[in-house]
Amino acid sequence: IPARALEFQILTAARPGEVRFAEWSEIDFKKRIWTLPGWKVKGRKDKRKNHKVPLTRRAIEILKMMPRDGGPYIFPGYRGKDLMSENALNNTVKYINEIDVKSGGAGFFDLESGKIATAHGMRSAFKDWATEMGNTQDYVSELALSHIDTSSTRAAYKRGQLIPKRKKLMNAFEKYLSSQTAKGSQK
């Protein structure tokens, strides 16, 4: 479950805590949208403003793989716990790193710090990709990361969630990730 949650987190550019507390009731399979209540989104001053996340084909596949045991959370904990551990995603990254290094790979290290990558760091990787390779406007990738515009004037006029643009961005990101996975499996 943590591996699927990590993959879902990467595909949605969500914060690890948002994925950990993701609930079935927030998913609209028809529209392919995950609606996070404003109170779950970091830094949201107006807790009534929801954040909508477009879901890619693979993100939907992951959701459909998850067991539906009647609990509210999409990614439950183990041994009957409702919630996944707060360290589950980071531990999964560490485990993947270990396996990669043992098999002769380079591992998953943050190039700046030299430390093993973190689940939250996947958001930074998304931003780097969007800026350098994604051919997207900065405000679109910032909205995908659910970052709040700090200029009150600009924020007052930017009320939309740019779902079509963000859907296109997230689909391109998914395509990029799957091409990297394919390259890795050919080694």
PDB file of C-alpha atoms in Angstrom:
ATOM      1  CA  ILE A   1       0.000   0.000   0.000  1.00  0.00           C
ATOM      2  CA  PRO A   2       2.755   2.545   0.769  1.00  0.00           C
ATOM      3  CA  ALA A   3       4.367   1.895  -2.637  1.00  0.00           C
ATOM      4  CA  ARG A   4       1.056   2.586  -4.390  1.00  0.00           C
ATOM      5  CA  ALA A   5       0.514   5.653  -2.216  1.00  0.00           C
ATOM      6  CA  LEU A   6       3.982   6.948  -3.145  1.00  0.00           C
ATOM      7  CA  GLU A   7       3.296   6.394  -6.837  1.00  0.00           C
ATOM      8  CA  PHE A   8      -0.052   8.185  -6.479  1.00  0.00           C
ATOM      9  CA  GLN A   9       1.662  11.044  -4.655  1.00  0.00           C
ATOM     10  CA  ILE A  10       4.234  11.423  -7.422  1.00  0.00           C
ATOM     11  CA  LEU A  11       1.573  11.343 -10.164  1.00  0.00           C
ATOM     12  CA  THR A  12      -0.532  13.994  -8.420  1.00  0.00           C
ATOM     13  CA  ALA A  13       2.321  16.193  -7.086  1.00  0.00           C
ATOM     14  CA  ALA A  14       0.449  16.132  -3.773  1.00  0.00           C
ATOM     15  CA  ARG A  15       1.965  16.466  -0.348  1.00  0.00           C
ATOM     16  CA  PRO A  16       2.580  13.153   1.463  1.00  0.00           C
ATOM     17  CA  GLY A  17       0.085  14.101   4.200  1.00  0.00           C
ATOM     18  CA  GLU A  18      -2.602  14.859   1.623  1.00  0.00           C
ATOM     19  CA  VAL A  19      -2.166  11.359   0.198  1.00  0.00           C
ATOM     20  CA  ARG A  20      -2.039   9.777   3.636  1.00  0.00           C
ATOM     21  CA  PHE A  21      -5.380  11.372   4.549  1.00  0.00           C
ATOM     22  CA  ALA A  22      -6.990  10.954   1.090  1.00  0.00           C
ATOM     23  CA  GLU A  23     -10.542   9.641   1.345  1.00  0.00           C
ATOM     24  CA  TRP A  24     -12.734   7.766  -1.102  1.00  0.00           C
ATOM     25  CA  SER A  25     -15.395  10.444  -0.814  1.00  0.00           C
ATOM     26  CA  GLU A  26     -12.959  12.971  -2.361  1.00  0.00           C
ATOM     27  CA  ILE A  27     -12.577  11.025  -5.622  1.00  0.00           C
ATOM     28  CA  ASP A  28     -14.783  11.616  -8.657  1.00  0.00           C
ATOM     29  CA  PHE A  29     -13.986   8.728 -10.997  1.00  0.00           C
ATOM     30  CA  LYS A  30     -16.190  10.101 -13.794  1.00  0.00           C
ATOM     31  CA  LYS A  31     -14.524  13.526 -13.877  1.00  0.00           C
ATOM     32  CA  ARG A  32     -11.131  12.044 -12.899  1.00  0.00           C
ATOM     33  CA  ILE A  33     -10.738  14.625 -10.136  1.00  0.00           C
ATOM     34  CA  TRP A  34      -9.581  14.402  -6.530  1.00  0.00           C
ATOM     35  CA  THR A  35     -11.105  17.236  -4.488  1.00  0.00           C
ATOM     36  CA  LEU A  36      -9.192  18.030  -1.337  1.00  0.00           C
ATOM     37  CA  PRO A  37     -11.195  20.009   1.199  1.00  0.00           C
ATOM     38  CA  GLY A  38      -9.539  23.358   1.890  1.00  0.00           C
ATOM     39  CA  TRP A  39      -8.907  22.469   5.525  1.00  0.00           C
ATOM     40  CA  LYS A  40      -6.607  19.627   4.376  1.00  0.00           C
ATOM     41  CA  VAL A  41      -4.445  21.875   2.186  1.00  0.00           C
ATOM     42  CA  LYS A  42      -1.370  23.441   3.775  1.00  0.00           C
ATOM     43  CA  GLY A  43      -1.395  27.228   3.913  1.00  0.00           C
ATOM     44  CA  ARG A  44      -5.023  27.654   2.868  1.00  0.00           C
ATOM     45  CA  LYS A  45      -6.357  30.780   4.594  1.00  0.00           C
ATOM     46  CA  ASP A  46      -9.887  30.192   3.383  1.00  0.00           C
ATOM     47  CA  LYS A  47     -10.509  26.643   4.549  1.00  0.00           C
ATOM     48  CA  ARG A  48     -13.685  26.528   2.447  1.00  0.00           C
ATOM     49  CA  LYS A  49     -11.743  26.676  -0.840  1.00  0.00           C
ATOM     50  CA  ASN A  50     -11.188  23.168  -2.129  1.00  0.00           C
ATOM     51  CA  HIS A  51      -8.189  22.152  -4.201  1.00  0.00           C
ATOM     52  CA  LYS A  52      -8.954  20.007  -7.235  1.00  0.00           C
ATOM     53  CA  VAL A  53      -6.348  17.580  -8.535  1.00  0.00           C
ATOM     54  CA  PRO A  54      -6.679  16.130 -12.057  1.00  0.00           C
ATOM     55  CA  LEU A  55      -6.104  12.381 -12.057  1.00  0.00           C
ATOM     56  CA  THR A  56      -4.134  10.688 -14.814  1.00  0.00           C
ATOM     57  CA  ARG A  57      -4.874   7.266 -16.281  1.00  0.00           C
ATOM     58  CA  ARG A  58      -2.299   5.616 -13.995  1.00  0.00           C
ATOM     59  CA  ALA A  59      -3.551   7.465 -10.893  1.00  0.00           C
ATOM     60  CA  ILE A  60      -7.040   6.080 -11.600  1.00  0.00           C
ATOM     61  CA  GLU A  61      -5.561   2.584 -12.059  1.00  0.00           C
ATOM     62  CA  ILE A  62      -3.882   2.845  -8.666  1.00  0.00           C
ATOM     63  CA  LEU A  63      -7.138   3.886  -7.028  1.00  0.00           C
ATOM     64  CA  LYS A  64      -8.944   0.946  -8.610  1.00  0.00           C
ATOM     65  CA  MET A  65      -6.269  -1.430  -7.219  1.00  0.00           C
ATOM     66  CA  MET A  66      -6.808  -0.301  -3.651  1.00  0.00           C
ATOM     67  CA  PRO A  67      -8.947  -2.452  -1.376  1.00  0.00           C
ATOM     68  CA  ARG A  68     -12.300  -1.044  -0.397  1.00  0.00           C
ATOM     69  CA  ASP A  69     -12.803  -2.344   3.105  1.00  0.00           C
ATOM     70  CA  GLY A  70     -15.419   0.161   4.170  1.00  0.00           C
ATOM     71  CA  GLY A  71     -12.929   2.550   5.738  1.00  0.00           C
ATOM     72  CA  PRO A  72     -12.767   6.158   4.598  1.00  0.00           C
ATOM     73  CA  TYR A  73      -9.059   6.236   3.670  1.00  0.00           C
ATOM     74  CA  ILE A  74      -7.769   5.188   0.268  1.00  0.00           C
ATOM     75  CA  PHE A  75      -4.351   4.149   1.586  1.00  0.00           C
ATOM     76  CA  PRO A  76      -4.981   2.517   4.972  1.00  0.00           C
ATOM     77  CA  GLY A  77      -2.376   1.392   7.464  1.00  0.00           C
ATOM     78  CA  TYR A  78      -1.353  -2.162   8.047  1.00  0.00           C
ATOM     79  CA  ARG A  79      -2.668  -4.599  10.653  1.00  0.00           C
ATOM     80  CA  GLY A  80      -6.130  -3.062  10.571  1.00  0.00           C
ATOM     81  CA  LYS A  81      -5.075   0.511  11.240  1.00  0.00           C
ATOM     82  CA  ASP A  82      -7.178   3.177   9.532  1.00  0.00           C
ATOM     83  CA  LEU A  83      -4.201   5.367   8.641  1.00  0.00           C
ATOM     84  CA  MET A  84      -0.886   4.663   7.052  1.00  0.00           C
ATOM     85  CA  SER A  85       2.093   5.614   9.215  1.00  0.00           C
ATOM     86  CA  GLU A  86       3.331   9.157   8.736  1.00  0.00           C
ATOM     87  CA  ASN A  87       6.749   7.703   7.791  1.00  0.00           C
ATOM     88  CA  ALA A  88       5.412   5.085   5.360  1.00  0.00           C
ATOM     89  CA  LEU A  89       6.127   7.058   2.180  1.00  0.00           C
ATOM     90  CA  ASN A  90       9.636   8.101   3.246  1.00  0.00           C
ATOM     91  CA  ASN A  91      10.401   4.541   4.336  1.00  0.00           C
ATOM     92  CA  THR A  92       9.258   3.347   0.914  1.00  0.00           C
ATOM     93  CA  VAL A  93      11.655   5.767  -0.801  1.00  0.00           C
ATOM     94  CA  LYS A  94      14.480   4.509   1.459  1.00  0.00           C
ATOM     95  CA  TYR A  95      13.602   0.893   0.645  1.00  0.00           C
ATOM     96  CA  ILE A  96      13.556   1.572  -3.120  1.00  0.00           C
ATOM     97  CA  ASN A  97      16.894   3.366  -2.755  1.00  0.00           C
ATOM     98  CA  GLU A  98      18.408   0.364  -0.940  1.00  0.00           C
ATOM     99  CA  ILE A  99      17.225  -2.062  -3.609  1.00  0.00           C
ATOM    100  CA  ASP A 100      18.530   0.154  -6.415  1.00  0.00           C
ATOM    101  CA  VAL A 101      21.950   0.590  -4.793  1.00  0.00           C
ATOM    102  CA  LYS A 102      22.245  -3.170  -4.066  1.00  0.00           C
ATOM    103  CA  SER A 103      21.494  -3.939  -7.714  1.00  0.00           C
ATOM    104  CA  GLY A 104      24.242  -1.565  -8.899  1.00  0.00           C
ATOM    105  CA  GLY A 105      22.061   1.491  -9.497  1.00  0.00           C
ATOM    106  CA  ALA A 106      22.810   5.060  -8.489  1.00  0.00           C
ATOM    107  CA  GLY A 107      20.065   5.147  -5.859  1.00  0.00           C
ATOM    108  CA  PHE A 108      17.724   8.021  -5.197  1.00  0.00           C
ATOM    109  CA  PHE A 109      19.713  10.861  -3.747  1.00  0.00           C
ATOM    110  CA  ASP A 110      19.013  14.572  -3.526  1.00  0.00           C
ATOM    111  CA  LEU A 111      21.715  16.139  -5.668  1.00  0.00           C
ATOM    112  CA  GLU A 112      21.885  19.244  -3.458  1.00  0.00           C
ATOM    113  CA  SER A 113      22.253  17.571  -0.057  1.00  0.00           C
ATOM    114  CA  GLY A 114      23.581  14.149  -1.038  1.00  0.00           C
ATOM    115  CA  LYS A 115      20.964  12.589   1.246  1.00  0.00           C
ATOM    116  CA  ILE A 116      18.428   9.955   0.276  1.00  0.00           C
ATOM    117  CA  ALA A 117      15.425  11.552  -1.404  1.00  0.00           C
ATOM    118  CA  THR A 118      12.169  12.022   0.517  1.00  0.00           C
ATOM    119  CA  ALA A 119       8.544  11.640  -0.500  1.00  0.00           C
ATOM    120  CA  HIS A 120       8.024  15.403  -0.185  1.00  0.00           C
ATOM    121  CA  GLY A 121      11.076  15.906  -2.398  1.00  0.00           C
ATOM    122  CA  MET A 122       9.139  14.292  -5.241  1.00  0.00           C
ATOM    123  CA  ARG A 123       7.206  17.562  -5.439  1.00  0.00           C
ATOM    124  CA  SER A 124      10.472  19.385  -6.055  1.00  0.00           C
ATOM    125  CA  ALA A 125      11.317  16.872  -8.788  1.00  0.00           C
ATOM    126  CA  PHE A 126       7.927  17.603 -10.380  1.00  0.00           C
ATOM    127  CA  LYS A 127       8.602  21.352 -10.259  1.00  0.00           C
ATOM    128  CA  ASP A 128      12.052  20.873 -11.801  1.00  0.00           C
ATOM    129  CA  TRP A 129      10.548  18.785 -14.597  1.00  0.00           C
ATOM    130  CA  ALA A 130       7.692  21.261 -15.181  1.00  0.00           C
ATOM    131  CA  THR A 131      10.141  24.174 -15.338  1.00  0.00           C
ATOM    132  CA  GLU A 132      12.872  22.549 -17.399  1.00  0.00           C
ATOM    133  CA  MET A 133      11.084  20.030 -19.604  1.00  0.00           C
ATOM    134  CA  GLY A 134       7.348  20.350 -19.144  1.00  0.00           C
ATOM    135  CA  ASN A 135       6.973  23.448 -21.292  1.00  0.00           C
ATOM    136  CA  THR A 136       4.399  24.918 -18.934  1.00  0.00           C
ATOM    137  CA  GLN A 137       3.644  28.290 -17.413  1.00  0.00           C
ATOM    138  CA  ASP A 138       4.928  28.745 -13.883  1.00  0.00           C
ATOM    139  CA  TYR A 139       1.531  29.610 -12.425  1.00  0.00           C
ATOM    140  CA  VAL A 140       0.094  26.331 -13.783  1.00  0.00           C
ATOM    141  CA  SER A 141       2.768  24.205 -12.082  1.00  0.00           C
ATOM    142  CA  GLU A 142       2.439  26.276  -8.897  1.00  0.00           C
ATOM    143  CA  LEU A 143      -1.292  25.580  -8.838  1.00  0.00           C
ATOM    144  CA  ALA A 144      -0.585  21.877  -9.461  1.00  0.00           C
ATOM    145  CA  LEU A 145       1.539  21.982  -6.304  1.00  0.00           C
ATOM    146  CA  SER A 146      -1.322  23.770  -4.502  1.00  0.00           C
ATOM    147  CA  HIS A 147       0.940  26.696  -3.737  1.00  0.00           C
ATOM    148  CA  ILE A 148      -0.863  29.849  -2.743  1.00  0.00           C
ATOM    149  CA  ASP A 149      -0.164  33.073  -4.621  1.00  0.00           C
ATOM    150  CA  THR A 150       1.385  35.349  -2.000  1.00  0.00           C
ATOM    151  CA  SER A 151       0.333  38.514  -3.801  1.00  0.00           C
ATOM    152  CA  SER A 152      -3.111  39.349  -2.426  1.00  0.00           C
ATOM    153  CA  THR A 153      -3.889  41.432  -5.518  1.00  0.00           C
ATOM    154  CA  ARG A 154      -3.058  38.630  -7.972  1.00  0.00           C
ATOM    155  CA  ALA A 155      -4.749  36.029  -5.778  1.00  0.00           C
ATOM    156  CA  ALA A 156      -7.952  38.100  -5.705  1.00  0.00           C
ATOM    157  CA  TYR A 157      -8.194  37.882  -9.495  1.00  0.00           C
ATOM    158  CA  LYS A 158      -6.971  34.313  -9.990  1.00  0.00           C
ATOM    159  CA  ARG A 159      -9.862  32.198  -8.765  1.00  0.00           C
ATOM    160  CA  GLY A 160      -9.915  29.399 -11.320  1.00  0.00           C
ATOM    161  CA  GLN A 161      -8.171  26.078 -10.875  1.00  0.00           C
ATOM    162  CA  LEU A 162      -7.037  25.715 -14.509  1.00  0.00           C
ATOM    163  CA  ILE A 163      -8.154  22.092 -14.609  1.00  0.00           C
ATOM    164  CA  PRO A 164      -7.747  21.609 -18.413  1.00  0.00           C
ATOM    165  CA  LYS A 165      -4.210  23.045 -18.359  1.00  0.00           C
ATOM    166  CA  ARG A 166      -3.284  21.088 -15.250  1.00  0.00           C
ATOM    167  CA  LYS A 167      -4.761  17.885 -16.680  1.00  0.00           C
ATOM    168  CA  LYS A 168      -2.564  18.326 -19.755  1.00  0.00           C
ATOM    169  CA  LEU A 169       0.462  19.006 -17.520  1.00  0.00           C
ATOM    170  CA  MET A 170      -0.125  15.960 -15.316  1.00  0.00           C
ATOM    171  CA  ASN A 171      -0.670  13.685 -18.331  1.00  0.00           C
ATOM    172  CA  ALA A 172       2.619  14.912 -19.825  1.00  0.00           C
ATOM    173  CA  PHE A 173       4.324  14.263 -16.476  1.00  0.00           C
ATOM    174  CA  GLU A 174       2.892  10.745 -16.339  1.00  0.00           C
ATOM    175  CA  LYS A 175       4.155  10.126 -19.892  1.00  0.00           C
ATOM    176  CA  TYR A 176       7.608  11.384 -18.917  1.00  0.00           C
ATOM    177  CA  LEU A 177       7.682   9.162 -15.810  1.00  0.00           C
ATOM    178  CA  SER A 178       6.619   6.071 -17.739  1.00  0.00           C
ATOM    179  CA  SER A 179       9.322   6.747 -20.369  1.00  0.00           C
ATOM    180  CA  GLN A 180      11.916   6.915 -17.574  1.00  0.00           C
ATOM    181  CA  THR A 181      10.583   3.672 -16.087  1.00  0.00           C
ATOM    182  CA  ALA A 182      10.850   2.004 -19.498  1.00  0.00           C
ATOM    183  CA  LYS A 183      14.461   3.210 -19.870  1.00  0.00           C
ATOM    184  CA  GLY A 184      15.294   1.866 -16.413  1.00  0.00           C
ATOM    185  CA  SER A 185      13.830  -1.571 -17.162  1.00  0.00           C
ATOM    186  CA  GLN A 186      15.940  -1.871 -20.355  1.00  0.00           C
ATOM    187  CA  LYS A 187      19.215  -1.670 -18.399  1.00  0.00           C
TER     188      LYS A 187
END
